[in-house]
PDB file of C-alpha atoms in Angstrom:
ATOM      1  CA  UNK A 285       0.000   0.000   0.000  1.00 48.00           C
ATOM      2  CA  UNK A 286       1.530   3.154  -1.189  1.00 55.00           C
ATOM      3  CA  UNK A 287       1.188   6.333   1.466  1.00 53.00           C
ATOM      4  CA  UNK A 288      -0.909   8.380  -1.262  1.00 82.00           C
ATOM      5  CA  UNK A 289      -3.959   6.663   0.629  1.00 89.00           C
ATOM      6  CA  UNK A 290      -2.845   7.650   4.320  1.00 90.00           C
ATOM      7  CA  UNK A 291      -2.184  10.953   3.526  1.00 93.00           C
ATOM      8  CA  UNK A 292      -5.143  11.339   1.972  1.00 94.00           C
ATOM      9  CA  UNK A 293      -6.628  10.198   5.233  1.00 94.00           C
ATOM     10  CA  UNK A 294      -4.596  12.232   7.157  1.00 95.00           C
ATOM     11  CA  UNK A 295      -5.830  15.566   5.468  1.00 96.00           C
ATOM     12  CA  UNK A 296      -9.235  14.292   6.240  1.00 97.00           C
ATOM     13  CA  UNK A 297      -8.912  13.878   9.314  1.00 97.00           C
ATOM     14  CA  UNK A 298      -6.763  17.126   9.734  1.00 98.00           C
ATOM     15  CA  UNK A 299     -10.211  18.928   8.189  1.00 98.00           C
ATOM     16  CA  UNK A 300     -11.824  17.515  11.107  1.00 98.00           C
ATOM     17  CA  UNK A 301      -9.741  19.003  13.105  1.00 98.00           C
ATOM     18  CA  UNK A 302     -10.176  22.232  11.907  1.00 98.00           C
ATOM     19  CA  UNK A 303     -13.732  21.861  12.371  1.00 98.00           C
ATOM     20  CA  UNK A 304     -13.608  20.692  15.781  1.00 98.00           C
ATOM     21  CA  UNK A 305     -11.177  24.161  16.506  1.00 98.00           C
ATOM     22  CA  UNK A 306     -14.175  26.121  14.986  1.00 97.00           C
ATOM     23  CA  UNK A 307     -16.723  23.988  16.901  1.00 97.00           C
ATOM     24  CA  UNK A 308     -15.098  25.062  20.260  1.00 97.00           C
ATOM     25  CA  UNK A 309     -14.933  28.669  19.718  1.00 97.00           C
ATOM     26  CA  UNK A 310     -18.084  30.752  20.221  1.00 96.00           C
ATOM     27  CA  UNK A 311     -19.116  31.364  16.726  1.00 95.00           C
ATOM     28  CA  UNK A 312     -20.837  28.628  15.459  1.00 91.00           C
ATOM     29  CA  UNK A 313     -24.104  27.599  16.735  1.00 93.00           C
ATOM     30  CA  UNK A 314     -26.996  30.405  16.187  1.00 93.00           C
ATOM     31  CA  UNK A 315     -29.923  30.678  18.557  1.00 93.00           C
ATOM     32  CA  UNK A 316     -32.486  33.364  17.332  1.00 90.00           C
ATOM     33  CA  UNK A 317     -35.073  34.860  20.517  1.00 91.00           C
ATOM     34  CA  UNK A 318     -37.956  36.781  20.101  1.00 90.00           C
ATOM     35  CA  UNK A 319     -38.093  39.247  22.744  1.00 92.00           C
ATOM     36  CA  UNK A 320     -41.373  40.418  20.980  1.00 93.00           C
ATOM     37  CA  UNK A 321     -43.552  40.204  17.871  1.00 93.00           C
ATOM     38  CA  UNK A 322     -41.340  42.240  16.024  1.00 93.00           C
ATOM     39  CA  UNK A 323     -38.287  41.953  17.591  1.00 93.00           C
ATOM     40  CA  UNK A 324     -35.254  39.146  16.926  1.00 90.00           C
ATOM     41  CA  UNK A 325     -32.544  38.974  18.631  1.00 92.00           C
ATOM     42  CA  UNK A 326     -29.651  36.655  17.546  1.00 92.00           C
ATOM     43  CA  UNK A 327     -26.962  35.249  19.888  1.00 94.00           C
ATOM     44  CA  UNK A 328     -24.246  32.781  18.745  1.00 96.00           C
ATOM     45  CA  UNK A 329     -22.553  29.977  20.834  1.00 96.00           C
ATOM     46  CA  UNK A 330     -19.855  27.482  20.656  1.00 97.00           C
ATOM     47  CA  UNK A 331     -21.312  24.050  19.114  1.00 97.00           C
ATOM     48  CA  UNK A 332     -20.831  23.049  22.751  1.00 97.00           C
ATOM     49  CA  UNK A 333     -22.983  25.458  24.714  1.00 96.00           C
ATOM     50  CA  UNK A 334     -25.346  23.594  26.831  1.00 96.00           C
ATOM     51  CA  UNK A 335     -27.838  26.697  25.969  1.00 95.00           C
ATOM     52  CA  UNK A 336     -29.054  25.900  22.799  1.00 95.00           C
ATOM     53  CA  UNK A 337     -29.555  21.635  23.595  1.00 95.00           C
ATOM     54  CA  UNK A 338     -32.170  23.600  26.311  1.00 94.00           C
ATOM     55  CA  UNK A 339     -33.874  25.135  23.394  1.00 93.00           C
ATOM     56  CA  UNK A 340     -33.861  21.844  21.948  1.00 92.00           C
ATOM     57  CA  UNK A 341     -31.467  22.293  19.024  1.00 94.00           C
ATOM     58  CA  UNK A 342     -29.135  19.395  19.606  1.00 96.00           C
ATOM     59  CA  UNK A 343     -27.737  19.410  15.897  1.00 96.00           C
ATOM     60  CA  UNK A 344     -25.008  21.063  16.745  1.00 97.00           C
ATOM     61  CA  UNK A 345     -23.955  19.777  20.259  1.00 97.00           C
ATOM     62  CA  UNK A 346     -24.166  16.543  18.158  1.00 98.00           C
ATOM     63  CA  UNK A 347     -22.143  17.579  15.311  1.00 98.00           C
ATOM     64  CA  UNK A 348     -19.437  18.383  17.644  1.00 97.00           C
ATOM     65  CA  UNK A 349     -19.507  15.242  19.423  1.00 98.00           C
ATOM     66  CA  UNK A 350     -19.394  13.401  16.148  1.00 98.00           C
ATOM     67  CA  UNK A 351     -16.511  15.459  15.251  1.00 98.00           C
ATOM     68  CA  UNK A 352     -14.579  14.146  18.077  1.00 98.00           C
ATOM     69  CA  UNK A 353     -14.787  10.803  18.101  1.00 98.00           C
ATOM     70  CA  UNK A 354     -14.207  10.750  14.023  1.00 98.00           C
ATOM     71  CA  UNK A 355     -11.060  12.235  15.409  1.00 98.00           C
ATOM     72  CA  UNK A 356     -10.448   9.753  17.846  1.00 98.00           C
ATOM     73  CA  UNK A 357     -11.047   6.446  15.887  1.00 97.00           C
ATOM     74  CA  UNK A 358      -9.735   8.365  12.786  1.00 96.00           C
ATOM     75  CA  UNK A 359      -6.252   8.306  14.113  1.00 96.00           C
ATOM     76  CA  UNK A 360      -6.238   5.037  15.159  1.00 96.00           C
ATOM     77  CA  UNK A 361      -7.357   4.086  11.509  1.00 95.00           C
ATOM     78  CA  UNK A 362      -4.888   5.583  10.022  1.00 93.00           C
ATOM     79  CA  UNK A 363      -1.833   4.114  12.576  1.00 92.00           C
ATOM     80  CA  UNK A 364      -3.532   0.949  11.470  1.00 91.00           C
ATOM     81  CA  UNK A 365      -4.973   1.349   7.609  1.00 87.00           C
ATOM     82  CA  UNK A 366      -4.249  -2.011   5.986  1.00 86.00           C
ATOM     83  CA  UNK A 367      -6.339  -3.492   9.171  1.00 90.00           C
ATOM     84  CA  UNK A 368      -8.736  -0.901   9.065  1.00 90.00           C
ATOM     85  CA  UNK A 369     -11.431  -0.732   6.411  1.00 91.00           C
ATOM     86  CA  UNK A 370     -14.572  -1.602   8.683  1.00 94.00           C
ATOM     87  CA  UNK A 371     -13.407   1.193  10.976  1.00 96.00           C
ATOM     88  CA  UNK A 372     -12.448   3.163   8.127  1.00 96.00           C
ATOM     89  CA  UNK A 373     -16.642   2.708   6.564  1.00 95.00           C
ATOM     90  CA  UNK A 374     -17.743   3.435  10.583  1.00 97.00           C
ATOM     91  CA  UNK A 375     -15.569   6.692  10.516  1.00 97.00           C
ATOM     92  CA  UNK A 376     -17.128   7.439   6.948  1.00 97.00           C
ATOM     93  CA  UNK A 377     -20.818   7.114   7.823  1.00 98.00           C
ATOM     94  CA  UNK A 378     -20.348   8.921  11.269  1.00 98.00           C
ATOM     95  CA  UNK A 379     -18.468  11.671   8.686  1.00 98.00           C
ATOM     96  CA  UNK A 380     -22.129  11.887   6.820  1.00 98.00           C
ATOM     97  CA  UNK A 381     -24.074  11.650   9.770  1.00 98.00           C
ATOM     98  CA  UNK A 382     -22.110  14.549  11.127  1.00 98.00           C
ATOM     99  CA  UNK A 383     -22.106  16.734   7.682  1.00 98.00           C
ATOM    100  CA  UNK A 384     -26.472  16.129   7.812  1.00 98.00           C
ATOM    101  CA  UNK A 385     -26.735  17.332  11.438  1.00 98.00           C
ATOM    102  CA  UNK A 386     -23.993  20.431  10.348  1.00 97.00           C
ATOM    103  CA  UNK A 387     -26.859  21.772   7.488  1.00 97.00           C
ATOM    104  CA  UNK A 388     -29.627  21.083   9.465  1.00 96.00           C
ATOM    105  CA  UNK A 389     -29.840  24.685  11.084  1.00 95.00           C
ATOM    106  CA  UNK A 390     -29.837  25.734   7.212  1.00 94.00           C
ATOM    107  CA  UNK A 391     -33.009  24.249   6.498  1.00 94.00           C
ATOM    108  CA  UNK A 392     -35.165  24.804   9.913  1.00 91.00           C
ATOM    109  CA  UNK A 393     -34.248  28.730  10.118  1.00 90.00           C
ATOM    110  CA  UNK A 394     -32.325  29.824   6.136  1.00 91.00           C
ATOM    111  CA  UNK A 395     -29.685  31.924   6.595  1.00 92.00           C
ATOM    112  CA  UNK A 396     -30.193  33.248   9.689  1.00 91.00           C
ATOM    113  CA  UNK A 397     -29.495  29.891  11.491  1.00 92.00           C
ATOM    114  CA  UNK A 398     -26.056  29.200  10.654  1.00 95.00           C
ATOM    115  CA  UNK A 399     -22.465  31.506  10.493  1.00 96.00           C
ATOM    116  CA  UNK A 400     -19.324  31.840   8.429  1.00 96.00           C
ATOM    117  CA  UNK A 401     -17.904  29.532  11.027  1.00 97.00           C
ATOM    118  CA  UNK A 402     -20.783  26.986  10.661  1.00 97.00           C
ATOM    119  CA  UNK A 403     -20.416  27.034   6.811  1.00 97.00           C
ATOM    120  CA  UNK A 404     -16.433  25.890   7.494  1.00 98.00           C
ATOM    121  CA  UNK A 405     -17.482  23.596   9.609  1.00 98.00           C
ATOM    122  CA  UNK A 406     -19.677  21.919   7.196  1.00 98.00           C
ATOM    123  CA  UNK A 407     -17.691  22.704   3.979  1.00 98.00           C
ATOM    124  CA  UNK A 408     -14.662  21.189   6.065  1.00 98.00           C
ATOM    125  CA  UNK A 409     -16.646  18.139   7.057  1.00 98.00           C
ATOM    126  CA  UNK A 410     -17.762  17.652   3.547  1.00 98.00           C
ATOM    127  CA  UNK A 411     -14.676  18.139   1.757  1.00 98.00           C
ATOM    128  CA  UNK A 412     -13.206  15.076   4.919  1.00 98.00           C
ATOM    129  CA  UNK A 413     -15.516  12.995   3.457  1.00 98.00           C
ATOM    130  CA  UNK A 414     -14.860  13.255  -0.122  1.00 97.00           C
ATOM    131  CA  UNK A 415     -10.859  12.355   0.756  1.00 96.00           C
ATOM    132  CA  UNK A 416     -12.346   9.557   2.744  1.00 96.00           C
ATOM    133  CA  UNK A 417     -14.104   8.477   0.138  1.00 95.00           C
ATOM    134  CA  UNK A 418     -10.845   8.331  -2.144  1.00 94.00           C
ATOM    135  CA  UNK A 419      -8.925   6.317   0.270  1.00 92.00           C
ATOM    136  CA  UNK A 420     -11.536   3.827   1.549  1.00 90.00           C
ATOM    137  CA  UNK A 421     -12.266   2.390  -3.169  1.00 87.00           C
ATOM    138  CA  UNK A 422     -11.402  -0.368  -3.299  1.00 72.00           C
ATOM    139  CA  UNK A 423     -10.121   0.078  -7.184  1.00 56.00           C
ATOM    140  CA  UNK A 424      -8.082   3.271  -6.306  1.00 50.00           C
ATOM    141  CA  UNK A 425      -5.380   3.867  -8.782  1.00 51.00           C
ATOM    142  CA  UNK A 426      -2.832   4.665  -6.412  1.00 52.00           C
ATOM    143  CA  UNK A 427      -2.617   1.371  -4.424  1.00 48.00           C
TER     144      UNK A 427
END
């Protein structure tokens, strides 16, 4: 096995890490409050905030989560990638899983529901998966 297909790994996992950094800081997760009829007032939160998951959007909380332990079991894959293709097609479906529950925000409130930072966050979650998905063919050219 040629290292074309780790490093590809690697940088996919490396975008998950740069979503998780953006995750953690307080400018991802929108929560929009209606102080009146005619009033909004929007306040923005780290993915992590236990604030929103009491307004009962989870998505993010469980985006983050997600996040982390694609990180976690990512690096093992790639330590052991010959060994490692039914971890490697967990780590890919938790990958979608996590992309869905990034967008969802999008399509309950438009625009207003999600930042910049969200859009990197899903953007780099989606672009993790794609390089996952060239390292976990099984025909890939550059075995």
């Amino acid at each position: 096995m040629k290292a074309t297909n780790k490093k590809y790994y690697w940088i996919a996992i490396m975008l998950q890490c740069v979503a998780l950094v953006l995750e953690i800081l307080p400018i991802g997760s929108v929560m929009v409050f209606a102080p009146s009829p005619d009033e909004r007032v929007t306040r923005i939160y780290s993915y992590f905030s236990l604030l929103p998951v009491g307004y009962a959007m989870v998505t993010p909380m469980l985006t983050g989560i997600l996040t982390i332990v694609i990180i976690v079991l990512g690096v093992i894959a790639v330590f052991k990638f010959d060994k490692s293709s039914k971890l490697r097609k967990a780590i890919f479906i938790c990958s979608v899983i996590s992309f869905l529950l990034s967008i969802i925000p999008l399509f309950l409130f438009g625009m207003v529901g999600m930042t910049v930072a969200s859009y990197v966050v899903s953007g780099a979650i989606l672009l993790s998966i794609c390089l996952q998905a060239v390292a976990n063919r099984k025909n890939n050219p550059h075995q």
